[in-house]
Amino acid sequence: MRPPTKIGAVSLDHPAALAPMAGMTDTAFRRLVKRHGGCGLVVTEMVSSEGLVRGIDRTLEYAEYTEEERPVSIQIFGGDPRVMADAAQIVEGMGADIIDINMGCPAKKVTGGYSGSALMRDLDHAVSLIDAVIGAVDVPVTVKMRLGWDAANRNAPDLAQRAEAAGIGLITVHARTRCQFFKDAADVRPY
Ligand SMILES: Cc1cc2nc3c(=O)[nH]c(=O)nc-3n(C[C@H](O)[C@H](O)[C@H](O)COP(=O)(O)O)c2cc1C
């Protein structure tokens, strides 16, 4: 018998998680996947920490979920540790079982704000965000990262070790660099 998969105190009844996809994995999509038994964990589309803190309606909608989706992870992104900590408290207050930090989005409008995969270029700053979020909430905190910024800087193992030491509950790697965006095959060779 397979042991239950646990993230902190959160038990999953299936070892697969539904990857977050902005513009795709909204609450209706997630419910369909759950109803067909396709995963033990769903993750919301990425939600702007700035938008959460400012109380922007559209942002708050991205963080909405239904009870049948539980356990649910709400993914937040941003570049300011204080804003990320406040946003984490907001989504914890909305009932998130887990909070995931996005360090993988390659879009210029996100990396230009020194968030998403831009954090792979400054691991000290990335860890300061992790520390701020973990220090702000009681639920498990996880992180999603890229292999690195580009082929010459594949530093996911460094960030993963630092994230684990900081207390991160689970690490997901999108196995492309930021500069690959979504092109080429993912590099899933073991390190
Ligand atoms: C349209 C689209 C939207 C995505 N949005 C997110 C997102 O909001 N947050 C995130 O962590 N990853 C996001 N991703 C990345 C996926 O979750 C996944 O990690 C990535 O596509 C790698 O899987 P693949 O090799 O099967 O493409 C997105 C991917 C796609 C294609």
CSV table of N, CA and C and ligand atoms in Angstrom, one decimal, residues 19-25 44-46 75 100 102-105 144 146 172-176 182 184-186, ligand 1:
chain,number,residue,atom,x,y,z
A,19,ALA,N,-0.8,20.9,-12.1
A,19,ALA,CA,0.0,22.1,-12.3
A,19,ALA,C,-0.8,23.3,-12.5
A,20,PRO,N,-0.4,24.4,-11.9
A,20,PRO,CA,-1.1,25.7,-12.1
A,20,PRO,C,-0.9,26.2,-13.5
A,21,MET,N,-1.9,26.6,-14.2
A,21,MET,CA,-1.8,27.2,-15.5
A,21,MET,C,-2.7,28.5,-15.6
A,22,ALA,N,-2.1,29.6,-15.6
A,22,ALA,CA,-2.8,30.9,-15.7
A,22,ALA,C,-3.7,30.9,-16.9
A,23,GLY,N,-4.9,31.2,-16.8
A,23,GLY,CA,-5.9,31.2,-17.9
A,23,GLY,C,-6.5,29.9,-18.2
A,24,MET,N,-6.1,28.9,-17.5
A,24,MET,CA,-6.6,27.5,-17.7
A,24,MET,C,-7.2,26.9,-16.5
A,25,THR,N,-6.4,26.8,-15.4
A,25,THR,CA,-6.8,26.0,-14.3
A,25,THR,C,-7.6,26.8,-13.3
A,44,THR,N,-4.1,27.0,-7.4
A,44,THR,CA,-4.8,28.1,-8.2
A,44,THR,C,-3.9,28.6,-9.3
A,45,GLU,N,-4.4,29.4,-10.2
A,45,GLU,CA,-3.6,30.2,-11.1
A,45,GLU,C,-2.8,31.1,-10.2
A,46,MET,N,-1.7,31.6,-10.7
A,46,MET,CA,-0.9,32.5,-9.9
A,46,MET,C,-1.6,33.8,-9.6
A,75,GLN,N,-1.4,29.9,-5.1
A,75,GLN,CA,-0.1,30.3,-5.5
A,75,GLN,C,0.0,31.9,-5.6
A,100,ASP,N,1.7,28.5,-2.2
A,100,ASP,CA,2.8,28.2,-3.1
A,100,ASP,C,3.4,29.5,-3.6
A,102,ASN,N,5.4,31.5,-6.4
A,102,ASN,CA,5.8,31.4,-7.8
A,102,ASN,C,7.2,32.0,-8.1
A,103,MET,N,8.1,31.2,-8.5
A,103,MET,CA,9.4,31.6,-8.9
A,103,MET,C,9.7,31.1,-10.3
A,104,GLY,N,8.7,30.9,-11.1
A,104,GLY,CA,8.8,30.3,-12.4
A,104,GLY,C,8.3,31.1,-13.5
A,105,CYS,N,7.4,32.0,-13.3
A,105,CYS,CA,6.7,32.7,-14.4
A,105,CYS,C,7.8,33.5,-15.2
A,144,LYS,N,7.6,27.0,-6.3
A,144,LYS,CA,7.7,26.5,-7.7
A,144,LYS,C,8.8,27.3,-8.4
A,146,ARG,N,12.1,27.5,-11.6
A,146,ARG,CA,12.7,27.1,-12.9
A,146,ARG,C,14.0,26.4,-12.7
A,172,THR,N,8.7,22.3,-6.4
A,172,THR,CA,8.4,21.9,-7.7
A,172,THR,C,9.3,22.6,-8.7
A,173,VAL,N,9.8,21.8,-9.6
A,173,VAL,CA,10.7,22.5,-10.6
A,173,VAL,C,10.1,22.3,-12.0
A,174,HIS,N,9.8,23.5,-12.6
A,174,HIS,CA,9.5,23.5,-14.1
A,174,HIS,C,10.8,23.3,-14.8
A,175,ALA,N,11.0,22.1,-15.4
A,175,ALA,CA,12.3,21.8,-15.9
A,175,ALA,C,12.8,22.4,-17.2
A,176,ARG,N,12.6,23.7,-17.2
A,176,ARG,CA,13.1,24.5,-18.3
A,176,ARG,C,13.7,25.8,-17.6
A,182,PHE,N,8.5,28.3,-22.8
A,182,PHE,CA,7.9,27.0,-22.8
A,182,PHE,C,8.4,26.2,-24.0
A,184,ASP,N,11.1,23.8,-26.3
A,184,ASP,CA,12.0,22.7,-26.2
A,184,ASP,C,11.4,21.7,-25.2
A,185,ALA,N,12.0,20.5,-25.1
A,185,ALA,CA,11.5,19.5,-24.2
A,185,ALA,C,12.0,19.9,-22.8
A,186,ALA,N,11.2,19.6,-21.8
A,186,ALA,CA,11.6,19.8,-20.4
A,186,ALA,C,12.8,18.8,-20.1
B,1,LIG,C1,-0.6,28.5,-20.3
B,1,LIG,C2,0.3,28.1,-19.1
B,1,LIG,C3,0.1,28.8,-17.9
B,1,LIG,C4,0.9,28.5,-16.8
B,1,LIG,N1,0.7,29.2,-15.7
B,1,LIG,C5,1.5,28.9,-14.6
B,1,LIG,C6,1.2,29.5,-13.3
B,1,LIG,O1,0.3,30.4,-13.2
B,1,LIG,N2,2.0,29.2,-12.3
B,1,LIG,C7,3.0,28.2,-12.4
B,1,LIG,O2,3.7,27.9,-11.4
B,1,LIG,N3,3.2,27.6,-13.5
B,1,LIG,C8,2.5,27.9,-14.6
B,1,LIG,N4,2.7,27.3,-15.8
B,1,LIG,C9,3.8,26.2,-15.9
B,1,LIG,C10,3.1,24.8,-15.7
B,1,LIG,O3,2.5,24.7,-14.4
B,1,LIG,C11,4.2,23.7,-15.9
B,1,LIG,O4,5.1,23.8,-14.8
B,1,LIG,C12,5.0,23.8,-17.1
B,1,LIG,O5,4.1,24.0,-18.3
B,1,LIG,C13,5.9,22.6,-17.4
B,1,LIG,O6,5.1,21.5,-17.8
B,1,LIG,P1,5.2,20.9,-19.3
B,1,LIG,O7,6.7,20.5,-19.5
B,1,LIG,O8,4.3,19.7,-19.3
B,1,LIG,O9,4.9,22.0,-20.2
B,1,LIG,C14,1.9,27.5,-16.9
B,1,LIG,C15,2.1,26.8,-18.1
B,1,LIG,C16,1.3,27.1,-19.2
B,1,LIG,C17,1.5,26.4,-20.5
